[in-house]
């Protein structure tokens, strides 16, 4: 693995923190390479070289937010990691992915807008789709599990999450997704 310079690591962190701050101040429209660079105290070229464009920047932030879940799926104990029945793994995965989505609805909305044309090629999306599809296949091989995985992930829309999550029930979205999947598995 290539060792990164300390200033490159520091700049990456500053850029991601600046992106996060701009998202917190408004919606995804507030995030531009110019504004991120200015807030992070780096040149626009630094942001461009590291992330390519706005979509790459948002993908990196989303990937960072979901890294712990990915690690738990790949190497962690059940029910997220291998060893639990598929249904139990599905519901545990949806619980954790839902928590990430509920806590990052603005980021998801901005990501969806920036990555609209390449959404299905996004590394996080491909990983989640493959994981869901595999678990659905284990539990219900009679279904079109590829389509089912895409359909479940389509519900992870930042605008929908914000619209359906009232302040007095912050886990409503996640519980609803879990109920929907349980009903599909039982049909």
Coordinates of C-alpha atoms in Angstrom, one line a residue:
X1 CA 0.0 0.0 0.0
X2 CA 1.3 3.5 -0.9
X3 CA 2.0 5.7 2.1
X4 CA 0.3 9.1 2.0
X5 CA 2.1 12.2 3.0
X6 CA 1.0 13.8 6.2
X7 CA -0.1 17.0 4.4
X8 CA -2.2 15.0 1.9
X9 CA -3.9 13.2 4.8
X10 CA -4.5 16.5 6.6
X11 CA -5.9 18.1 3.4
X12 CA -8.2 15.2 2.7
X13 CA -9.6 15.4 6.2
X14 CA -10.0 19.2 5.9
X15 CA -11.8 18.9 2.5
X16 CA -14.2 16.2 3.9
X17 CA -14.9 18.3 7.0
X18 CA -15.6 21.3 4.9
X19 CA -18.0 19.3 2.7
X20 CA -19.7 18.1 5.8
X21 CA -20.0 21.7 7.2
X22 CA -21.5 23.0 3.9
X23 CA -24.0 20.1 3.9
X24 CA -25.0 20.9 7.5
X25 CA -25.5 24.6 6.5
X26 CA -27.9 23.8 3.7
X27 CA -28.6 21.3 1.0
X28 CA -26.3 19.8 -1.6
X29 CA -26.4 22.9 -3.7
X30 CA -24.1 24.6 -1.1
X31 CA -21.3 22.1 -2.0
X32 CA -19.1 23.3 -4.8
X33 CA -15.4 22.6 -5.3
X34 CA -14.7 26.3 -4.9
X35 CA -16.6 26.7 -1.7
X36 CA -15.1 23.4 -0.3
X37 CA -11.6 24.5 -1.2
X38 CA -12.0 27.9 0.4
X39 CA -13.5 26.6 3.6
X40 CA -10.8 23.8 3.8
X41 CA -8.0 26.3 3.2
X42 CA -6.7 24.5 0.2
X43 CA -6.5 25.2 -3.5
X44 CA -9.3 24.2 -5.8
X45 CA -6.8 22.1 -7.7
X46 CA -6.1 20.1 -4.5
X47 CA -9.8 19.2 -4.3
X48 CA -10.0 18.5 -8.0
X49 CA -6.9 16.2 -8.1
X50 CA -8.0 14.3 -5.0
X51 CA -11.8 13.9 -5.8
X52 CA -12.2 14.7 -9.5
X53 CA -15.5 16.5 -9.2
X54 CA -18.4 17.2 -6.9
X55 CA -19.7 13.6 -7.4
X56 CA -16.4 12.2 -6.4
X57 CA -16.2 14.3 -3.3
X58 CA -19.7 13.2 -2.2
X59 CA -18.9 9.6 -3.0
X60 CA -15.8 9.8 -0.8
X61 CA -17.8 11.3 2.1
X62 CA -20.5 8.6 1.8
X63 CA -17.9 5.9 1.6
X64 CA -16.3 7.2 4.8
X65 CA -19.7 7.2 6.6
X66 CA -20.3 3.6 5.6
X67 CA -16.8 2.1 6.0
X68 CA -17.6 0.7 9.5
X69 CA -20.7 -1.1 8.2
X70 CA -18.8 -2.5 5.2
X71 CA -16.1 -3.8 7.6
X72 CA -18.7 -5.4 9.9
X73 CA -20.3 -7.2 6.9
X74 CA -17.0 -8.5 5.5
X75 CA -15.2 -9.4 8.8
X76 CA -17.5 -8.9 11.7
X77 CA -19.5 -11.2 13.9
X78 CA -23.1 -12.2 13.2
X79 CA -25.7 -10.9 12.5
X80 CA -23.9 -8.4 10.2
X81 CA -21.1 -10.7 9.4
X82 CA -21.3 -14.3 8.2
X83 CA -22.8 -17.0 10.4
X84 CA -26.4 -15.8 10.9
X85 CA -29.4 -16.8 8.8
X86 CA -30.0 -14.7 5.8
X87 CA -33.2 -13.1 7.1
X88 CA -31.4 -12.0 10.3
X89 CA -28.5 -10.6 8.4
X90 CA -30.8 -8.7 6.1
X91 CA -32.7 -7.1 8.9
X92 CA -29.5 -6.2 10.8
X93 CA -28.0 -4.8 7.6
X94 CA -31.1 -2.7 6.9
X95 CA -31.0 -1.4 10.5
X96 CA -27.4 -0.2 10.2
X97 CA -27.8 1.1 6.7
X98 CA -31.0 2.9 7.8
X99 CA -29.2 4.5 10.7
X100 CA -26.5 5.8 8.3
X101 CA -29.2 7.1 5.9
X102 CA -31.3 8.7 8.6
X103 CA -28.2 10.5 9.9
X104 CA -27.0 11.6 6.5
X105 CA -30.2 12.3 4.5
X106 CA -28.8 15.7 3.2
X107 CA -25.6 13.9 2.0
X108 CA -27.7 11.2 0.3
X109 CA -29.8 13.8 -1.5
X110 CA -26.7 15.7 -2.7
X111 CA -25.1 12.4 -3.7
X112 CA -28.2 11.3 -5.7
X113 CA -28.2 14.7 -7.5
X114 CA -24.5 14.7 -8.2
X115 CA -24.2 11.0 -9.2
X116 CA -27.6 10.6 -11.0
X117 CA -26.0 9.4 -14.2
X118 CA -23.5 7.1 -12.5
X119 CA -25.6 6.0 -9.5
X120 CA -25.4 2.3 -10.2
X121 CA -21.6 2.4 -10.7
X122 CA -21.0 4.1 -7.4
X123 CA -18.8 1.7 -5.3
X124 CA -21.0 2.0 -2.2
X125 CA -24.2 1.3 -4.2
X126 CA -22.6 -1.7 -5.9
X127 CA -21.5 -3.1 -2.6
X128 CA -24.9 -2.7 -0.9
X129 CA -26.7 -4.1 -4.0
X130 CA -24.4 -7.2 -4.1
X131 CA -24.9 -7.8 -0.4
X132 CA -28.7 -7.4 -0.5
X133 CA -29.0 -9.5 -3.7
X134 CA -26.9 -12.3 -2.1
X135 CA -28.9 -12.4 1.1
X136 CA -32.2 -12.2 -0.8
X137 CA -31.1 -15.1 -3.0
X138 CA -30.2 -17.2 0.1
X139 CA -33.6 -16.5 1.6
X140 CA -35.9 -16.4 -1.5
X141 CA -34.1 -17.8 -4.6
X142 CA -37.5 -17.9 -6.3
X143 CA -37.6 -14.1 -6.5
X144 CA -35.8 -11.7 -8.9
X145 CA -33.3 -10.8 -6.3
X146 CA -31.3 -8.5 -8.5
X147 CA -34.4 -6.3 -9.1
X148 CA -35.5 -6.6 -5.4
X149 CA -32.1 -5.3 -4.2
X150 CA -32.3 -2.3 -6.6
X151 CA -35.9 -1.7 -5.4
X152 CA -35.0 -1.7 -1.7
X153 CA -32.0 0.6 -2.4
X154 CA -34.2 3.0 -4.3
X155 CA -36.1 3.7 -1.1
X156 CA -32.8 5.0 0.4
X157 CA -33.5 8.4 -1.1
X158 CA -32.5 11.4 1.0
X159 CA -35.6 13.4 0.2
X160 CA -37.9 10.5 1.1
X161 CA -36.0 9.9 4.3
X162 CA -36.4 13.5 5.4
X163 CA -40.0 13.5 4.4
X164 CA -41.0 10.3 6.2
X165 CA -38.9 10.8 9.4
X166 CA -40.7 12.9 11.9
X167 CA -38.7 14.3 14.9
X168 CA -40.6 12.2 17.4
X169 CA -39.8 9.0 15.5
X170 CA -36.2 9.2 14.2
X171 CA -36.1 5.5 13.2
X172 CA -39.4 5.4 11.3
X173 CA -37.7 5.1 7.9
X174 CA -35.6 2.1 9.0
X175 CA -38.4 0.3 10.7
X176 CA -40.6 0.8 7.7
X177 CA -37.9 -0.6 5.4
X178 CA -37.4 -3.6 7.7
X179 CA -41.2 -4.3 7.7
X180 CA -41.4 -4.0 3.9
X181 CA -38.6 -6.5 3.5
X182 CA -40.0 -8.9 6.1
X183 CA -43.3 -8.8 4.3
X184 CA -41.6 -9.5 0.9
X185 CA -39.8 -12.5 2.5
X186 CA -43.0 -13.9 3.9
X187 CA -45.0 -13.5 0.7

